[in-house]
Structure formats: structure tokens, C-alpha cells
Amino acid sequence: MNISAVVEVNVWDRMRNSRRQSPPFTWFFRLLGVSYLVWVIAFDLSISYILVAVVAGLTPELRGAVMHLRSRKYGRTYRYVLSDEGVNIRTRLTNLDVAWDGITSCRETKRHWIMRFPGGGLLHVPKHALTPMDRQAVREVLAQHRLIKDEQQRTTA
């Protein structure tokens, strides 16, 4: 099985991925930024204070936007190849090979398969670039490697 997909990553995807990859303590900065914004508005302070509050509250999204601007160097087009051995991701300058054994868990959402590595790394494989038959083939491979539950096993058990 070789399933190939080409995806153009936009700024909204980068911001969402940055938000998902942020460590848990970033929510503290978000809360701090919102609290500071309420305080600035309550005391009618200058616009520069509001800017600091917005930056503190939107740190992951700003990081994603900066990453998108920097991505011109590496390319914004990703080519995903899913095979029986693992996942291969290529950009203009980089190449990433991940064996299925190197993935600790996988979660399926409406838009992605989110795969976790040891140490907290994430890999997002988008679904929108795959046909329904390809999606089913990916689910079967993930079930073979025990990363997701096989739906056929659930219905027969």
C-alpha cells in the first residue's frame, strides 16, 4: 500500500497546529493576557498596553503565523506518503521518515490523524487530500499496528 497526498499548508492550519503543539502552561499565558486586557480596558489605559495583552493572549497563534512566514524557505507544500512501513513527509528541503513502530498513539479527528511520538512530538496527517478509499486503507494500516481500534472488530465482538 502506498497512499500519496499533496497538501498546501495555509496560515490557519499553521496556527491550529501551533496551538495543538503548545505545552499546557501556555494556557496560563492566555489567562494572564485576558486578565491583563480586562484590567487595561477597565482603567482606560493607552493602546500600547492593549497590544501587550493581545500578544500575551495569542502567543500560540502568533507563533504559527511567524512559522508560516518563515516557511517560504522550506516550502509550504507537503507530500505525504503512507506505506506499510510508515509515513514519509517531504517538503522542498526536508524529508521525514517515521516507522509505524515509532508512533506511540494515534487519534482520529474530522480533519486529521494526529500521531504522537515518544517525548511529546506530534504529526498531523490531513484527511482532506485523501479519497475515501485511501482513508479506509489508512485506517486498516493503523488498526494493524494497533494505533486505532479496528471498526470491524468492534461490530463482531
PDB file of N, CA, C and O in Angstrom, residues 52-117:
ATOM      1  N   VAL A  52       0.206  44.651  24.318  1.00  0.00           N
ATOM      2  CA  VAL A  52       0.897  43.664  25.153  1.00  0.00           C
ATOM      3  C   VAL A  52      -0.082  42.578  25.599  1.00  0.00           C
ATOM      4  O   VAL A  52       0.255  41.385  25.589  1.00  0.00           O
ATOM      5  N   ALA A  53      -1.300  42.951  25.967  1.00  0.00           N
ATOM      6  CA  ALA A  53      -2.299  41.978  26.403  1.00  0.00           C
ATOM      7  C   ALA A  53      -2.685  41.038  25.264  1.00  0.00           C
ATOM      8  O   ALA A  53      -2.825  39.826  25.475  1.00  0.00           O
ATOM      9  N   VAL A  54      -2.837  41.563  24.069  1.00  0.00           N
ATOM     10  CA  VAL A  54      -3.206  40.731  22.918  1.00  0.00           C
ATOM     11  C   VAL A  54      -2.075  39.765  22.569  1.00  0.00           C
ATOM     12  O   VAL A  54      -2.305  38.594  22.284  1.00  0.00           O
ATOM     13  N   VAL A  55      -0.840  40.237  22.605  1.00  0.00           N
ATOM     14  CA  VAL A  55       0.311  39.363  22.316  1.00  0.00           C
ATOM     15  C   VAL A  55       0.393  38.243  23.346  1.00  0.00           C
ATOM     16  O   VAL A  55       0.632  37.082  23.001  1.00  0.00           O
ATOM     17  N   ALA A  56       0.175  38.552  24.611  1.00  0.00           N
ATOM     18  CA  ALA A  56       0.222  37.520  25.653  1.00  0.00           C
ATOM     19  C   ALA A  56      -0.912  36.515  25.482  1.00  0.00           C
ATOM     20  O   ALA A  56      -0.722  35.316  25.686  1.00  0.00           O
ATOM     21  N   GLY A  57      -2.073  36.979  25.068  1.00  0.00           N
ATOM     22  CA  GLY A  57      -3.229  36.087  24.908  1.00  0.00           C
ATOM     23  C   GLY A  57      -3.188  35.238  23.660  1.00  0.00           C
ATOM     24  O   GLY A  57      -3.769  34.156  23.615  1.00  0.00           O
ATOM     25  N   LEU A  58      -2.520  35.706  22.628  1.00  0.00           N
ATOM     26  CA  LEU A  58      -2.494  34.989  21.348  1.00  0.00           C
ATOM     27  C   LEU A  58      -1.104  34.454  20.997  1.00  0.00           C
ATOM     28  O   LEU A  58      -0.763  34.348  19.822  1.00  0.00           O
ATOM     29  N   THR A  59      -0.329  34.092  21.975  1.00  0.00           N
ATOM     30  CA  THR A  59       1.039  33.636  21.730  1.00  0.00           C
ATOM     31  C   THR A  59       1.116  32.436  20.779  1.00  0.00           C
ATOM     32  O   THR A  59       1.893  32.470  19.831  1.00  0.00           O
ATOM     33  N   PRO A  60       0.339  31.349  20.958  1.00  0.00           N
ATOM     34  CA  PRO A  60       0.453  30.224  20.027  1.00  0.00           C
ATOM     35  C   PRO A  60       0.066  30.594  18.589  1.00  0.00           C
ATOM     36  O   PRO A  60       0.705  30.158  17.634  1.00  0.00           O
ATOM     37  N   GLU A  61      -0.968  31.421  18.441  1.00  0.00           N
ATOM     38  CA  GLU A  61      -1.396  31.809  17.102  1.00  0.00           C
ATOM     39  C   GLU A  61      -0.346  32.693  16.431  1.00  0.00           C
ATOM     40  O   GLU A  61      -0.075  32.552  15.233  1.00  0.00           O
ATOM     41  N   LEU A  62       0.250  33.591  17.194  1.00  0.00           N
ATOM     42  CA  LEU A  62       1.310  34.439  16.628  1.00  0.00           C
ATOM     43  C   LEU A  62       2.520  33.591  16.237  1.00  0.00           C
ATOM     44  O   LEU A  62       3.146  33.831  15.206  1.00  0.00           O
ATOM     45  N   ARG A  63       2.834  32.590  17.051  1.00  0.00           N
ATOM     46  CA  ARG A  63       3.926  31.678  16.713  1.00  0.00           C
ATOM     47  C   ARG A  63       3.629  30.951  15.402  1.00  0.00           C
ATOM     48  O   ARG A  63       4.505  30.795  14.551  1.00  0.00           O
ATOM     49  N   GLY A  64       2.392  30.510  15.206  1.00  0.00           N
ATOM     50  CA  GLY A  64       2.004  29.846  13.959  1.00  0.00           C
ATOM     51  C   GLY A  64       2.103  30.769  12.761  1.00  0.00           C
ATOM     52  O   GLY A  64       2.544  30.364  11.681  1.00  0.00           O
ATOM     53  N   ALA A  65       1.708  32.036  12.934  1.00  0.00           N
ATOM     54  CA  ALA A  65       1.801  32.998  11.830  1.00  0.00           C
ATOM     55  C   ALA A  65       3.260  33.271  11.467  1.00  0.00           C
ATOM     56  O   ALA A  65       3.611  33.353  10.280  1.00  0.00           O
ATOM     57  N   VAL A  66       4.123  33.390  12.474  1.00  0.00           N
ATOM     58  CA  VAL A  66       5.550  33.607  12.203  1.00  0.00           C
ATOM     59  C   VAL A  66       6.144  32.379  11.520  1.00  0.00           C
ATOM     60  O   VAL A  66       6.932  32.494  10.575  1.00  0.00           O
ATOM     61  N   MET A  67       5.751  31.196  11.963  1.00  0.00           N
ATOM     62  CA  MET A  67       6.234  29.973  11.327  1.00  0.00           C
ATOM     63  C   MET A  67       5.802  29.914   9.865  1.00  0.00           C
ATOM     64  O   MET A  67       6.538  29.433   9.007  1.00  0.00           O
ATOM     65  N   HIS A  68       4.598  30.395   9.579  1.00  0.00           N
ATOM     66  CA  HIS A  68       4.126  30.393   8.198  1.00  0.00           C
ATOM     67  C   HIS A  68       4.944  31.352   7.334  1.00  0.00           C
ATOM     68  O   HIS A  68       5.266  31.041   6.194  1.00  0.00           O
ATOM     69  N   LEU A  69       5.286  32.505   7.882  1.00  0.00           N
ATOM     70  CA  LEU A  69       6.126  33.445   7.128  1.00  0.00           C
ATOM     71  C   LEU A  69       7.518  32.859   6.886  1.00  0.00           C
ATOM     72  O   LEU A  69       8.093  33.049   5.814  1.00  0.00           O
ATOM     73  N   ARG A  70       8.049  32.136   7.854  1.00  0.00           N
ATOM     74  CA  ARG A  70       9.370  31.525   7.713  1.00  0.00           C
ATOM     75  C   ARG A  70       9.337  30.303   6.797  1.00  0.00           C
ATOM     76  O   ARG A  70      10.379  29.849   6.338  1.00  0.00           O
ATOM     77  N   SER A  71       8.150  29.755   6.555  1.00  0.00           N
ATOM     78  CA  SER A  71       8.054  28.518   5.782  1.00  0.00           C
ATOM     79  C   SER A  71       8.366  28.710   4.305  1.00  0.00           C
ATOM     80  O   SER A  71       8.495  27.732   3.575  1.00  0.00           O
ATOM     81  N   ARG A  72       8.499  29.923   3.848  1.00  0.00           N
ATOM     82  CA  ARG A  72       8.859  30.145   2.447  1.00  0.00           C
ATOM     83  C   ARG A  72      10.185  29.484   2.120  1.00  0.00           C
ATOM     84  O   ARG A  72      10.404  29.011   1.023  1.00  0.00           O
ATOM     85  N   LYS A  73      11.076  29.461   3.094  1.00  0.00           N
ATOM     86  CA  LYS A  73      12.395  28.880   2.892  1.00  0.00           C
ATOM     87  C   LYS A  73      12.300  27.372   2.633  1.00  0.00           C
ATOM     88  O   LYS A  73      12.984  26.838   1.776  1.00  0.00           O
ATOM     89  N   TYR A  74      11.446  26.673   3.387  1.00  0.00           N
ATOM     90  CA  TYR A  74      11.356  25.221   3.291  1.00  0.00           C
ATOM     91  C   TYR A  74      10.271  24.755   2.331  1.00  0.00           C
ATOM     92  O   TYR A  74      10.235  23.604   1.957  1.00  0.00           O
ATOM     93  N   GLY A  75       9.379  25.614   1.992  1.00  0.00           N
ATOM     94  CA  GLY A  75       8.274  25.243   1.119  1.00  0.00           C
ATOM     95  C   GLY A  75       7.003  25.024   1.913  1.00  0.00           C
ATOM     96  O   GLY A  75       7.041  24.496   3.019  1.00  0.00           O
ATOM     97  N   ARG A  76       5.904  25.422   1.356  1.00  0.00           N
ATOM     98  CA  ARG A  76       4.617  25.265   2.035  1.00  0.00           C
ATOM     99  C   ARG A  76       3.852  24.053   1.530  1.00  0.00           C
ATOM    100  O   ARG A  76       2.771  23.761   2.005  1.00  0.00           O
ATOM    101  N   THR A  77       4.405  23.358   0.566  1.00  0.00           N
ATOM    102  CA  THR A  77       3.757  22.175   0.027  1.00  0.00           C
ATOM    103  C   THR A  77       4.379  20.935   0.655  1.00  0.00           C
ATOM    104  O   THR A  77       5.585  20.744   0.607  1.00  0.00           O
ATOM    105  N   TYR A  78       3.510  20.102   1.240  1.00  0.00           N
ATOM    106  CA  TYR A  78       3.949  18.873   1.888  1.00  0.00           C
ATOM    107  C   TYR A  78       3.430  17.691   1.068  1.00  0.00           C
ATOM    108  O   TYR A  78       2.277  17.679   0.651  1.00  0.00           O
ATOM    109  N   ARG A  79       4.294  16.711   0.859  1.00  0.00           N
ATOM    110  CA  ARG A  79       3.901  15.490   0.168  1.00  0.00           C
ATOM    111  C   ARG A  79       3.954  14.357   1.185  1.00  0.00           C
ATOM    112  O   ARG A  79       5.009  14.030   1.709  1.00  0.00           O
ATOM    113  N   TYR A  80       2.783  13.789   1.485  1.00  0.00           N
ATOM    114  CA  TYR A  80       2.659  12.693   2.432  1.00  0.00           C
ATOM    115  C   TYR A  80       2.587  11.384   1.662  1.00  0.00           C
ATOM    116  O   TYR A  80       1.806  11.272   0.713  1.00  0.00           O
ATOM    117  N   VAL A  81       3.378  10.404   2.068  1.00  0.00           N
ATOM    118  CA  VAL A  81       3.297   9.055   1.515  1.00  0.00           C
ATOM    119  C   VAL A  81       3.148   8.098   2.697  1.00  0.00           C
ATOM    120  O   VAL A  81       4.038   8.016   3.546  1.00  0.00           O
ATOM    121  N   LEU A  82       2.011   7.420   2.747  1.00  0.00           N
ATOM    122  CA  LEU A  82       1.753   6.440   3.797  1.00  0.00           C
ATOM    123  C   LEU A  82       1.899   5.057   3.181  1.00  0.00           C
ATOM    124  O   LEU A  82       1.249   4.753   2.189  1.00  0.00           O
ATOM    125  N   SER A  83       2.767   4.244   3.782  1.00  0.00           N
ATOM    126  CA  SER A  83       3.015   2.902   3.261  1.00  0.00           C
ATOM    127  C   SER A  83       2.896   1.905   4.405  1.00  0.00           C
ATOM    128  O   SER A  83       2.617   2.274   5.545  1.00  0.00           O
ATOM    129  N   ASP A  84       3.149   0.634   4.087  1.00  0.00           N
ATOM    130  CA  ASP A  84       3.105  -0.397   5.125  1.00  0.00           C
ATOM    131  C   ASP A  84       4.220  -0.218   6.150  1.00  0.00           C
ATOM    132  O   ASP A  84       4.102  -0.658   7.279  1.00  0.00           O
ATOM    133  N   GLU A  85       5.311   0.427   5.755  1.00  0.00           N
ATOM    134  CA  GLU A  85       6.445   0.624   6.663  1.00  0.00           C
ATOM    135  C   GLU A  85       6.265   1.822   7.585  1.00  0.00           C
ATOM    136  O   GLU A  85       6.748   1.831   8.702  1.00  0.00           O
ATOM    137  N   GLY A  86       5.626   2.874   7.093  1.00  0.00           N
ATOM    138  CA  GLY A  86       5.462   4.074   7.903  1.00  0.00           C
ATOM    139  C   GLY A  86       4.991   5.264   7.094  1.00  0.00           C
ATOM    140  O   GLY A  86       4.382   5.123   6.040  1.00  0.00           O
ATOM    141  N   VAL A  87       5.300   6.446   7.595  1.00  0.00           N
ATOM    142  CA  VAL A  87       4.885   7.709   6.986  1.00  0.00           C
ATOM    143  C   VAL A  87       6.130   8.448   6.511  1.00  0.00           C
ATOM    144  O   VAL A  87       7.121   8.528   7.228  1.00  0.00           O
ATOM    145  N   ASN A  88       6.061   8.998   5.299  1.00  0.00           N
ATOM    146  CA  ASN A  88       7.134   9.815   4.752  1.00  0.00           C
ATOM    147  C   ASN A  88       6.543  11.172   4.415  1.00  0.00           C
ATOM    148  O   ASN A  88       5.515  11.249   3.735  1.00  0.00           O
ATOM    149  N   ILE A  89       7.191  12.229   4.896  1.00  0.00           N
ATOM    150  CA  ILE A  89       6.731  13.589   4.623  1.00  0.00           C
ATOM    151  C   ILE A  89       7.884  14.342   3.981  1.00  0.00           C
ATOM    152  O   ILE A  89       8.984  14.378   4.531  1.00  0.00           O
ATOM    153  N   ARG A  90       7.612  14.965   2.846  1.00  0.00           N
ATOM    154  CA  ARG A  90       8.648  15.713   2.130  1.00  0.00           C
ATOM    155  C   ARG A  90       8.193  17.133   1.853  1.00  0.00           C
ATOM    156  O   ARG A  90       7.041  17.379   1.535  1.00  0.00           O
ATOM    157  N   THR A  91       9.143  18.040   2.006  1.00  0.00           N
ATOM    158  CA  THR A  91       8.966  19.411   1.541  1.00  0.00           C
ATOM    159  C   THR A  91      10.086  19.672   0.546  1.00  0.00           C
ATOM    160  O   THR A  91      10.809  18.754   0.169  1.00  0.00           O
ATOM    161  N   ARG A  92      10.223  20.900   0.145  1.00  0.00           N
ATOM    162  CA  ARG A  92      11.259  21.231  -0.824  1.00  0.00           C
ATOM    163  C   ARG A  92      12.656  20.907  -0.294  1.00  0.00           C
ATOM    164  O   ARG A  92      13.515  20.448  -1.023  1.00  0.00           O
ATOM    165  N   LEU A  93      12.911  21.126   0.995  1.00  0.00           N
ATOM    166  CA  LEU A  93      14.243  20.927   1.561  1.00  0.00           C
ATOM    167  C   LEU A  93      14.348  19.802   2.582  1.00  0.00           C
ATOM    168  O   LEU A  93      15.449  19.391   2.930  1.00  0.00           O
ATOM    169  N   THR A  94      13.232  19.318   3.105  1.00  0.00           N
ATOM    170  CA  THR A  94      13.301  18.344   4.184  1.00  0.00           C
ATOM    171  C   THR A  94      12.629  17.032   3.800  1.00  0.00           C
ATOM    172  O   THR A  94      11.784  16.985   2.912  1.00  0.00           O
ATOM    173  N   ASN A  95      13.003  15.989   4.518  1.00  0.00           N
ATOM    174  CA  ASN A  95      12.428  14.668   4.319  1.00  0.00           C
ATOM    175  C   ASN A  95      12.337  13.995   5.688  1.00  0.00           C
ATOM    176  O   ASN A  95      13.335  13.890   6.392  1.00  0.00           O
ATOM    177  N   LEU A  96      11.156  13.537   6.062  1.00  0.00           N
ATOM    178  CA  LEU A  96      10.944  12.901   7.355  1.00  0.00           C
ATOM    179  C   LEU A  96      10.362  11.512   7.132  1.00  0.00           C
ATOM    180  O   LEU A  96       9.328  11.369   6.483  1.00  0.00           O
ATOM    181  N   ASP A  97      11.047  10.488   7.637  1.00  0.00           N
ATOM    182  CA  ASP A  97      10.560   9.113   7.595  1.00  0.00           C
ATOM    183  C   ASP A  97      10.254   8.674   9.015  1.00  0.00           C
ATOM    184  O   ASP A  97      11.116   8.769   9.895  1.00  0.00           O
ATOM    185  N   VAL A  98       9.039   8.177   9.230  1.00  0.00           N
ATOM    186  CA  VAL A  98       8.628   7.700  10.545  1.00  0.00           C
ATOM    187  C   VAL A  98       8.061   6.294  10.383  1.00  0.00           C
ATOM    188  O   VAL A  98       7.102   6.093   9.636  1.00  0.00           O
ATOM    189  N   ALA A  99       8.654   5.340  11.078  1.00  0.00           N
ATOM    190  CA  ALA A  99       8.137   3.970  11.059  1.00  0.00           C
ATOM    191  C   ALA A  99       6.911   3.887  11.963  1.00  0.00           C
ATOM    192  O   ALA A  99       6.772   4.656  12.924  1.00  0.00           O
ATOM    193  N   TRP A 100       6.019   2.961  11.664  1.00  0.00           N
ATOM    194  CA  TRP A 100       4.814   2.814  12.476  1.00  0.00           C
ATOM    195  C   TRP A 100       5.174   2.463  13.922  1.00  0.00           C
ATOM    196  O   TRP A 100       4.459   2.826  14.849  1.00  0.00           O
ATOM    197  N   ASP A 101       6.292   1.766  14.118  1.00  0.00           N
ATOM    198  CA  ASP A 101       6.710   1.408  15.476  1.00  0.00           C
ATOM    199  C   ASP A 101       7.145   2.627  16.287  1.00  0.00           C
ATOM    200  O   ASP A 101       7.145   2.578  17.514  1.00  0.00           O
ATOM    201  N   GLY A 102       7.514   3.716  15.614  1.00  0.00           N
ATOM    202  CA  GLY A 102       7.943   4.926  16.299  1.00  0.00           C
ATOM    203  C   GLY A 102       6.796   5.802  16.753  1.00  0.00           C
ATOM    204  O   GLY A 102       7.008   6.818  17.411  1.00  0.00           O
ATOM    205  N   ILE A 103       5.582   5.431  16.426  1.00  0.00           N
ATOM    206  CA  ILE A 103       4.401   6.208  16.812  1.00  0.00           C
ATOM    207  C   ILE A 103       3.765   5.530  18.014  1.00  0.00           C
ATOM    208  O   ILE A 103       3.482   4.336  17.986  1.00  0.00           O
ATOM    209  N   THR A 104       3.564   6.298  19.079  1.00  0.00           N
ATOM    210  CA  THR A 104       3.026   5.710  20.310  1.00  0.00           C
ATOM    211  C   THR A 104       1.510   5.643  20.320  1.00  0.00           C
ATOM    212  O   THR A 104       0.934   4.715  20.877  1.00  0.00           O
ATOM    213  N   SER A 105       0.833   6.641  19.726  1.00  0.00           N
ATOM    214  CA  SER A 105      -0.628   6.626  19.692  1.00  0.00           C
ATOM    215  C   SER A 105      -1.114   7.452  18.519  1.00  0.00           C
ATOM    216  O   SER A 105      -0.379   8.262  17.951  1.00  0.00           O
ATOM    217  N   CYS A 106      -2.365   7.238  18.177  1.00  0.00           N
ATOM    218  CA  CYS A 106      -2.975   7.976  17.069  1.00  0.00           C
ATOM    219  C   CYS A 106      -4.409   8.314  17.452  1.00  0.00           C
ATOM    220  O   CYS A 106      -5.127   7.488  18.016  1.00  0.00           O
ATOM    221  N   ARG A 107      -4.807   9.526  17.138  1.00  0.00           N
ATOM    222  CA  ARG A 107      -6.182   9.966  17.389  1.00  0.00           C
ATOM    223  C   ARG A 107      -6.741  10.479  16.072  1.00  0.00           C
ATOM    224  O   ARG A 107      -6.084  11.241  15.365  1.00  0.00           O
ATOM    225  N   GLU A 108      -7.942  10.074  15.749  1.00  0.00           N
ATOM    226  CA  GLU A 108      -8.580  10.488  14.504  1.00  0.00           C
ATOM    227  C   GLU A 108      -9.610  11.570  14.792  1.00  0.00           C
ATOM    228  O   GLU A 108     -10.474  11.409  15.649  1.00  0.00           O
ATOM    229  N   THR A 109      -9.491  12.694  14.093  1.00  0.00           N
ATOM    230  CA  THR A 109     -10.474  13.763  14.185  1.00  0.00           C
ATOM    231  C   THR A 109     -11.171  13.888  12.831  1.00  0.00           C
ATOM    232  O   THR A 109     -10.917  13.102  11.924  1.00  0.00           O
ATOM    233  N   LYS A 110     -12.028  14.879  12.681  1.00  0.00           N
ATOM    234  CA  LYS A 110     -12.713  15.083  11.403  1.00  0.00           C
ATOM    235  C   LYS A 110     -11.741  15.429  10.284  1.00  0.00           C
ATOM    236  O   LYS A 110     -11.932  15.031   9.151  1.00  0.00           O
ATOM    237  N   ARG A 111     -10.685  16.174  10.612  1.00  0.00           N
ATOM    238  CA  ARG A 111      -9.790  16.694   9.586  1.00  0.00           C
ATOM    239  C   ARG A 111      -8.429  16.021   9.521  1.00  0.00           C
ATOM    240  O   ARG A 111      -7.742  16.140   8.518  1.00  0.00           O
ATOM    241  N   HIS A 112      -7.997  15.336  10.590  1.00  0.00           N
ATOM    242  CA  HIS A 112      -6.629  14.829  10.654  1.00  0.00           C
ATOM    243  C   HIS A 112      -6.547  13.493  11.374  1.00  0.00           C
ATOM    244  O   HIS A 112      -7.453  13.126  12.114  1.00  0.00           O
ATOM    245  N   TRP A 113      -5.423  12.846  11.174  1.00  0.00           N
ATOM    246  CA  TRP A 113      -4.949  11.817  12.081  1.00  0.00           C
ATOM    247  C   TRP A 113      -3.823  12.479  12.841  1.00  0.00           C
ATOM    248  O   TRP A 113      -2.863  12.981  12.252  1.00  0.00           O
ATOM    249  N   ILE A 114      -3.909  12.495  14.144  1.00  0.00           N
ATOM    250  CA  ILE A 114      -2.888  13.116  14.982  1.00  0.00           C
ATOM    251  C   ILE A 114      -2.097  11.997  15.636  1.00  0.00           C
ATOM    252  O   ILE A 114      -2.627  11.246  16.456  1.00  0.00           O
ATOM    253  N   MET A 115      -0.832  11.874  15.231  1.00  0.00           N
ATOM    254  CA  MET A 115       0.018  10.792  15.711  1.00  0.00           C
ATOM    255  C   MET A 115       1.043  11.352  16.686  1.00  0.00           C
ATOM    256  O   MET A 115       1.633  12.386  16.433  1.00  0.00           O
ATOM    257  N   ARG A 116       1.249  10.643  17.785  1.00  0.00           N
ATOM    258  CA  ARG A 116       2.181  11.074  18.830  1.00  0.00           C
ATOM    259  C   ARG A 116       3.450  10.233  18.808  1.00  0.00           C
ATOM    260  O   ARG A 116       3.408   9.036  18.580  1.00  0.00           O
ATOM    261  N   PHE A 117       4.566  10.925  19.089  1.00  0.00           N
ATOM    262  CA  PHE A 117       5.876  10.295  19.211  1.00  0.00           C
ATOM    263  C   PHE A 117       6.269  10.261  20.676  1.00  0.00           C
ATOM    264  O   PHE A 117       5.731  11.020  21.473  1.00  0.00           O
TER     265      PHE A 117
END
